Amino acid sequence: MPQQKDVFKIVFEQLYGPLLAYTKTLTNNHDQAKDIVQNCFITLWQKRPDLVESPALKSFLFTTAYNSFIDLYRKNQRKNKIFDELKYNMAKESLIEEVSHVDHKIKKLKMVVDKLPPKCREILLLNKRDGLKYKEIASRLNISEKTVESQMRIAYKKIREEFKNDKQILMVIFNKDSKFSG
């Protein structure tokens, strides 16, 4: 009569390949499939006194593989849910910080604009807030286009000085495609 080791070896040799192929179709991952199949044979070895003589050995291995896959899938789903919640919370915190940071920059920009000389401030606002071109501003205020350009340069210079360490705000203010452009 063959020993349990010999029977186990025969079962392993006959069923390892088909069990691995089946498990790979479940996981779509060769390494995970190998781990599951290895665990199935470990379980078989541990339960060998009850199962080796059983005609349902193949069914036992495939059912064990399927149940192991389901356990792994559920574990991954829980892990993914936790990661998704962490990513969501981090994004939410980052957004809150960014909004706060932007609010601070807007307040600072308003303070800088308020400190500009009255004519300079008026020209800047007509251009940036109201979207008027230099020529339109010159016509409206009855001044030359060169004066508008000069006043805009003064405004830009003062804003740059205040935001010299913050390049992002300058990109928004001076972007040629934005409604703030000159």
mmCIF file of C-alpha atoms in Angstrom:
data_model
loop_
_atom_site.group_PDB
_atom_site.id
_atom_site.type_symbol
_atom_site.label_atom_id
_atom_site.label_comp_id
_atom_site.label_asym_id
_atom_site.label_seq_id
_atom_site.Cartn_x
_atom_site.Cartn_y
_atom_site.Cartn_z
ATOM 1 C CA MET A 1 0.000 0.000 0.000
ATOM 2 C CA PRO A 2 1.441 3.421 -0.947
ATOM 3 C CA GLN A 3 2.389 5.820 1.806
ATOM 4 C CA GLN A 4 0.611 9.156 2.310
ATOM 5 C CA LYS A 5 3.631 11.049 0.937
ATOM 6 C CA ASP A 6 3.548 9.035 -2.272
ATOM 7 C CA VAL A 7 -0.196 9.538 -2.720
ATOM 8 C CA PHE A 8 0.190 13.255 -1.997
ATOM 9 C CA LYS A 9 3.005 13.508 -4.567
ATOM 10 C CA ILE A 10 0.844 11.821 -7.220
ATOM 11 C CA VAL A 11 -2.112 14.112 -6.439
ATOM 12 C CA PHE A 12 0.197 17.146 -6.533
ATOM 13 C CA GLU A 13 1.680 16.155 -9.900
ATOM 14 C CA GLN A 14 -1.730 15.470 -11.442
ATOM 15 C CA LEU A 15 -3.653 18.457 -10.111
ATOM 16 C CA TYR A 16 -1.114 21.279 -9.658
ATOM 17 C CA GLY A 17 -1.209 22.378 -13.322
ATOM 18 C CA PRO A 18 -5.005 22.312 -13.761
ATOM 19 C CA LEU A 19 -5.535 23.950 -10.356
ATOM 20 C CA LEU A 20 -3.027 26.707 -11.170
ATOM 21 C CA ALA A 21 -4.675 27.328 -14.560
ATOM 22 C CA TYR A 22 -8.108 27.536 -12.911
ATOM 23 C CA THR A 23 -6.856 29.887 -10.203
ATOM 24 C CA LYS A 24 -5.108 32.131 -12.752
ATOM 25 C CA THR A 25 -8.455 32.605 -14.505
ATOM 26 C CA LEU A 26 -9.885 33.843 -11.208
ATOM 27 C CA THR A 27 -7.042 36.134 -10.177
ATOM 28 C CA ASN A 28 -5.540 37.248 -13.498
ATOM 29 C CA ASN A 29 -2.286 37.239 -11.550
ATOM 30 C CA HIS A 30 0.226 34.399 -11.835
ATOM 31 C CA ASP A 31 1.941 35.041 -8.478
ATOM 32 C CA GLN A 32 -1.346 35.268 -6.562
ATOM 33 C CA ALA A 33 -2.565 32.095 -8.272
ATOM 34 C CA LYS A 34 0.626 30.237 -7.274
ATOM 35 C CA ASP A 35 0.212 31.389 -3.658
ATOM 36 C CA ILE A 36 -3.400 30.225 -3.571
ATOM 37 C CA VAL A 37 -2.547 26.826 -5.084
ATOM 38 C CA GLN A 38 0.350 26.399 -2.659
ATOM 39 C CA ASN A 39 -2.002 27.144 0.240
ATOM 40 C CA CYS A 40 -4.518 24.635 -1.141
ATOM 41 C CA PHE A 41 -1.909 21.880 -1.095
ATOM 42 C CA ILE A 42 -0.810 22.912 2.396
ATOM 43 C CA THR A 43 -4.433 22.628 3.509
ATOM 44 C CA LEU A 44 -4.674 19.249 1.766
ATOM 45 C CA TRP A 45 -1.545 18.023 3.546
ATOM 46 C CA GLN A 46 -2.906 19.184 6.900
ATOM 47 C CA LYS A 47 -6.239 17.419 6.297
ATOM 48 C CA ARG A 48 -4.708 14.393 4.564
ATOM 49 C CA PRO A 49 -5.881 11.761 7.059
ATOM 50 C CA ASP A 50 -9.488 12.665 6.249
ATOM 51 C CA LEU A 51 -9.138 13.358 2.527
ATOM 52 C CA VAL A 52 -6.457 11.311 0.792
ATOM 53 C CA GLU A 53 -8.719 8.279 0.448
ATOM 54 C CA SER A 54 -11.682 10.438 -0.598
ATOM 55 C CA PRO A 55 -12.893 10.335 -4.214
ATOM 56 C CA ALA A 56 -13.779 14.080 -3.931
ATOM 57 C CA LEU A 57 -10.144 15.131 -3.603
ATOM 58 C CA LYS A 58 -10.119 17.110 -6.845
ATOM 59 C CA SER A 59 -13.354 18.854 -5.884
ATOM 60 C CA PHE A 60 -11.902 19.662 -2.477
ATOM 61 C CA LEU A 61 -8.829 21.329 -4.022
ATOM 62 C CA PHE A 62 -10.808 23.382 -6.547
ATOM 63 C CA THR A 63 -13.326 24.479 -3.913
ATOM 64 C CA THR A 64 -10.489 25.413 -1.570
ATOM 65 C CA ALA A 65 -8.829 27.408 -4.358
ATOM 66 C CA TYR A 66 -12.087 29.224 -5.130
ATOM 67 C CA ASN A 67 -12.745 30.022 -1.473
ATOM 68 C CA SER A 68 -9.155 31.238 -1.041
ATOM 69 C CA PHE A 69 -9.607 33.519 -4.055
ATOM 70 C CA ILE A 70 -12.859 34.915 -2.622
ATOM 71 C CA ASP A 71 -11.147 35.557 0.732
ATOM 72 C CA LEU A 72 -8.263 37.320 -1.028
ATOM 73 C CA TYR A 73 -10.689 39.329 -3.174
ATOM 74 C CA ARG A 74 -12.669 40.489 -0.130
ATOM 75 C CA LYS A 75 -9.463 41.361 1.718
ATOM 76 C CA ASN A 76 -8.271 43.406 -1.282
ATOM 77 C CA GLN A 77 -11.655 45.127 -1.536
ATOM 78 C CA ARG A 78 -11.444 46.165 2.130
ATOM 79 C CA LYS A 79 -7.862 47.338 1.625
ATOM 80 C CA ASN A 80 -8.831 49.266 -1.518
ATOM 81 C CA LYS A 81 -11.763 50.842 0.315
ATOM 82 C CA ILE A 82 -9.430 51.969 3.098
ATOM 83 C CA PHE A 83 -6.942 53.356 0.550
ATOM 84 C CA ASP A 84 -9.746 55.110 -1.325
ATOM 85 C CA GLU A 85 -10.967 56.687 1.916
ATOM 86 C CA LEU A 86 -7.432 57.788 2.773
ATOM 87 C CA LYS A 87 -6.922 59.262 -0.704
ATOM 88 C CA TYR A 88 -10.285 61.043 -0.472
ATOM 89 C CA ASN A 89 -9.491 62.475 2.960
ATOM 90 C CA MET A 90 -6.027 63.590 1.850
ATOM 91 C CA ALA A 91 -7.449 65.221 -1.288
ATOM 92 C CA LYS A 92 -10.135 66.915 0.791
ATOM 93 C CA GLU A 93 -7.582 68.253 3.278
ATOM 94 C CA SER A 94 -5.319 69.373 0.458
ATOM 95 C CA LEU A 95 -8.205 71.160 -1.232
ATOM 96 C CA ILE A 96 -9.181 72.900 2.013
ATOM 97 C CA GLU A 97 -5.571 74.009 2.494
ATOM 98 C CA GLU A 98 -5.366 75.159 -1.134
ATOM 99 C CA VAL A 99 -8.622 77.126 -0.873
ATOM 100 C CA SER A 100 -7.360 78.743 2.307
ATOM 101 C CA HIS A 101 -4.051 79.503 0.604
ATOM 102 C CA VAL A 102 -5.822 80.977 -2.435
ATOM 103 C CA ASP A 103 -8.062 83.077 -0.181
ATOM 104 C CA HIS A 104 -4.959 84.417 1.520
ATOM 105 C CA LYS A 105 -3.383 85.258 -1.854
ATOM 106 C CA ILE A 106 -6.538 86.997 -3.060
ATOM 107 C CA LYS A 107 -6.675 89.110 0.104
ATOM 108 C CA LYS A 108 -3.016 89.965 -0.297
ATOM 109 C CA LEU A 109 -3.535 90.878 -3.960
ATOM 110 C CA LYS A 110 -6.486 93.116 -3.051
ATOM 111 C CA MET A 111 -4.337 94.855 -0.428
ATOM 112 C CA VAL A 112 -1.560 95.424 -2.973
ATOM 113 C CA VAL A 113 -4.030 96.782 -5.531
ATOM 114 C CA ASP A 114 -5.610 99.037 -2.889
ATOM 115 C CA LYS A 115 -2.151 100.485 -2.099
ATOM 116 C CA LEU A 116 -1.527 101.453 -5.747
ATOM 117 C CA PRO A 117 -1.764 105.139 -6.676
ATOM 118 C CA PRO A 118 -5.401 105.960 -7.601
ATOM 119 C CA LYS A 119 -4.863 106.375 -11.378
ATOM 120 C CA CYS A 120 -2.668 103.248 -11.537
ATOM 121 C CA ARG A 121 -5.297 101.223 -9.614
ATOM 122 C CA GLU A 122 -8.100 102.496 -11.862
ATOM 123 C CA ILE A 123 -6.208 101.544 -15.037
ATOM 124 C CA LEU A 124 -5.308 98.095 -13.684
ATOM 125 C CA LEU A 125 -8.918 97.389 -12.698
ATOM 126 C CA LEU A 126 -10.294 98.596 -16.015
ATOM 127 C CA ASN A 127 -7.922 96.205 -17.749
ATOM 128 C CA LYS A 128 -8.046 93.173 -15.467
ATOM 129 C CA ARG A 129 -11.501 93.337 -13.927
ATOM 130 C CA ASP A 130 -13.438 94.917 -16.802
ATOM 131 C CA GLY A 131 -11.405 93.404 -19.643
ATOM 132 C CA LEU A 132 -10.729 96.670 -21.466
ATOM 133 C CA LYS A 133 -7.798 96.912 -23.870
ATOM 134 C CA TYR A 134 -5.155 99.594 -23.431
ATOM 135 C CA LYS A 135 -6.610 101.609 -26.301
ATOM 136 C CA GLU A 136 -10.105 101.521 -24.764
ATOM 137 C CA ILE A 137 -8.760 102.605 -21.367
ATOM 138 C CA ALA A 138 -6.829 105.463 -22.953
ATOM 139 C CA SER A 139 -9.947 106.629 -24.769
ATOM 140 C CA ARG A 140 -12.181 106.344 -21.695
ATOM 141 C CA LEU A 141 -9.754 108.223 -19.395
ATOM 142 C CA ASN A 142 -8.653 110.669 -22.065
ATOM 143 C CA ILE A 143 -4.984 109.736 -21.715
ATOM 144 C CA SER A 144 -2.417 108.271 -24.103
ATOM 145 C CA GLU A 145 -1.892 104.567 -24.614
ATOM 146 C CA LYS A 146 1.705 105.071 -23.487
ATOM 147 C CA THR A 147 0.402 106.365 -20.139
ATOM 148 C CA VAL A 148 -1.792 103.268 -19.783
ATOM 149 C CA GLU A 149 1.214 101.036 -20.552
ATOM 150 C CA SER A 150 3.361 102.944 -18.082
ATOM 151 C CA GLN A 151 0.742 102.704 -15.311
ATOM 152 C CA MET A 152 0.266 98.982 -15.991
ATOM 153 C CA ARG A 153 4.032 98.462 -15.743
ATOM 154 C CA ILE A 154 4.030 100.260 -12.369
ATOM 155 C CA ALA A 155 1.141 98.091 -11.141
ATOM 156 C CA TYR A 156 2.811 94.880 -12.337
ATOM 157 C CA LYS A 157 6.087 95.877 -10.718
ATOM 158 C CA LYS A 158 4.443 96.507 -7.330
ATOM 159 C CA ILE A 159 2.501 93.238 -7.527
ATOM 160 C CA ARG A 160 5.657 91.334 -8.494
ATOM 161 C CA GLU A 161 7.516 92.830 -5.537
ATOM 162 C CA GLU A 162 4.816 91.728 -3.103
ATOM 163 C CA PHE A 163 4.578 88.243 -4.606
ATOM 164 C CA LYS A 164 8.231 87.715 -5.502
ATOM 165 C CA ASN A 165 8.315 84.434 -3.568
ATOM 166 C CA ASP A 166 5.033 83.198 -5.012
ATOM 167 C CA LYS A 167 5.324 82.554 -8.743
ATOM 168 C CA GLN A 168 1.912 80.868 -9.027
ATOM 169 C CA ILE A 169 -0.062 84.052 -8.431
ATOM 170 C CA LEU A 170 2.018 85.885 -11.012
ATOM 171 C CA MET A 171 1.252 83.236 -13.614
ATOM 172 C CA VAL A 172 -2.479 83.691 -13.016
ATOM 173 C CA ILE A 173 -2.326 87.490 -13.074
ATOM 174 C CA PHE A 174 -0.075 87.865 -16.087
ATOM 175 C CA ASN A 175 -1.222 84.899 -18.178
ATOM 176 C CA LYS A 176 -1.915 86.204 -21.697
ATOM 177 C CA ASP A 177 -4.875 83.823 -22.099
ATOM 178 C CA SER A 178 -6.611 84.856 -18.890
ATOM 179 C CA LYS A 179 -9.227 87.537 -18.545
ATOM 180 C CA PHE A 180 -6.677 89.460 -16.493
ATOM 181 C CA SER A 181 -4.320 89.934 -19.453
ATOM 182 C CA GLY A 182 -3.431 93.273 -20.967
#
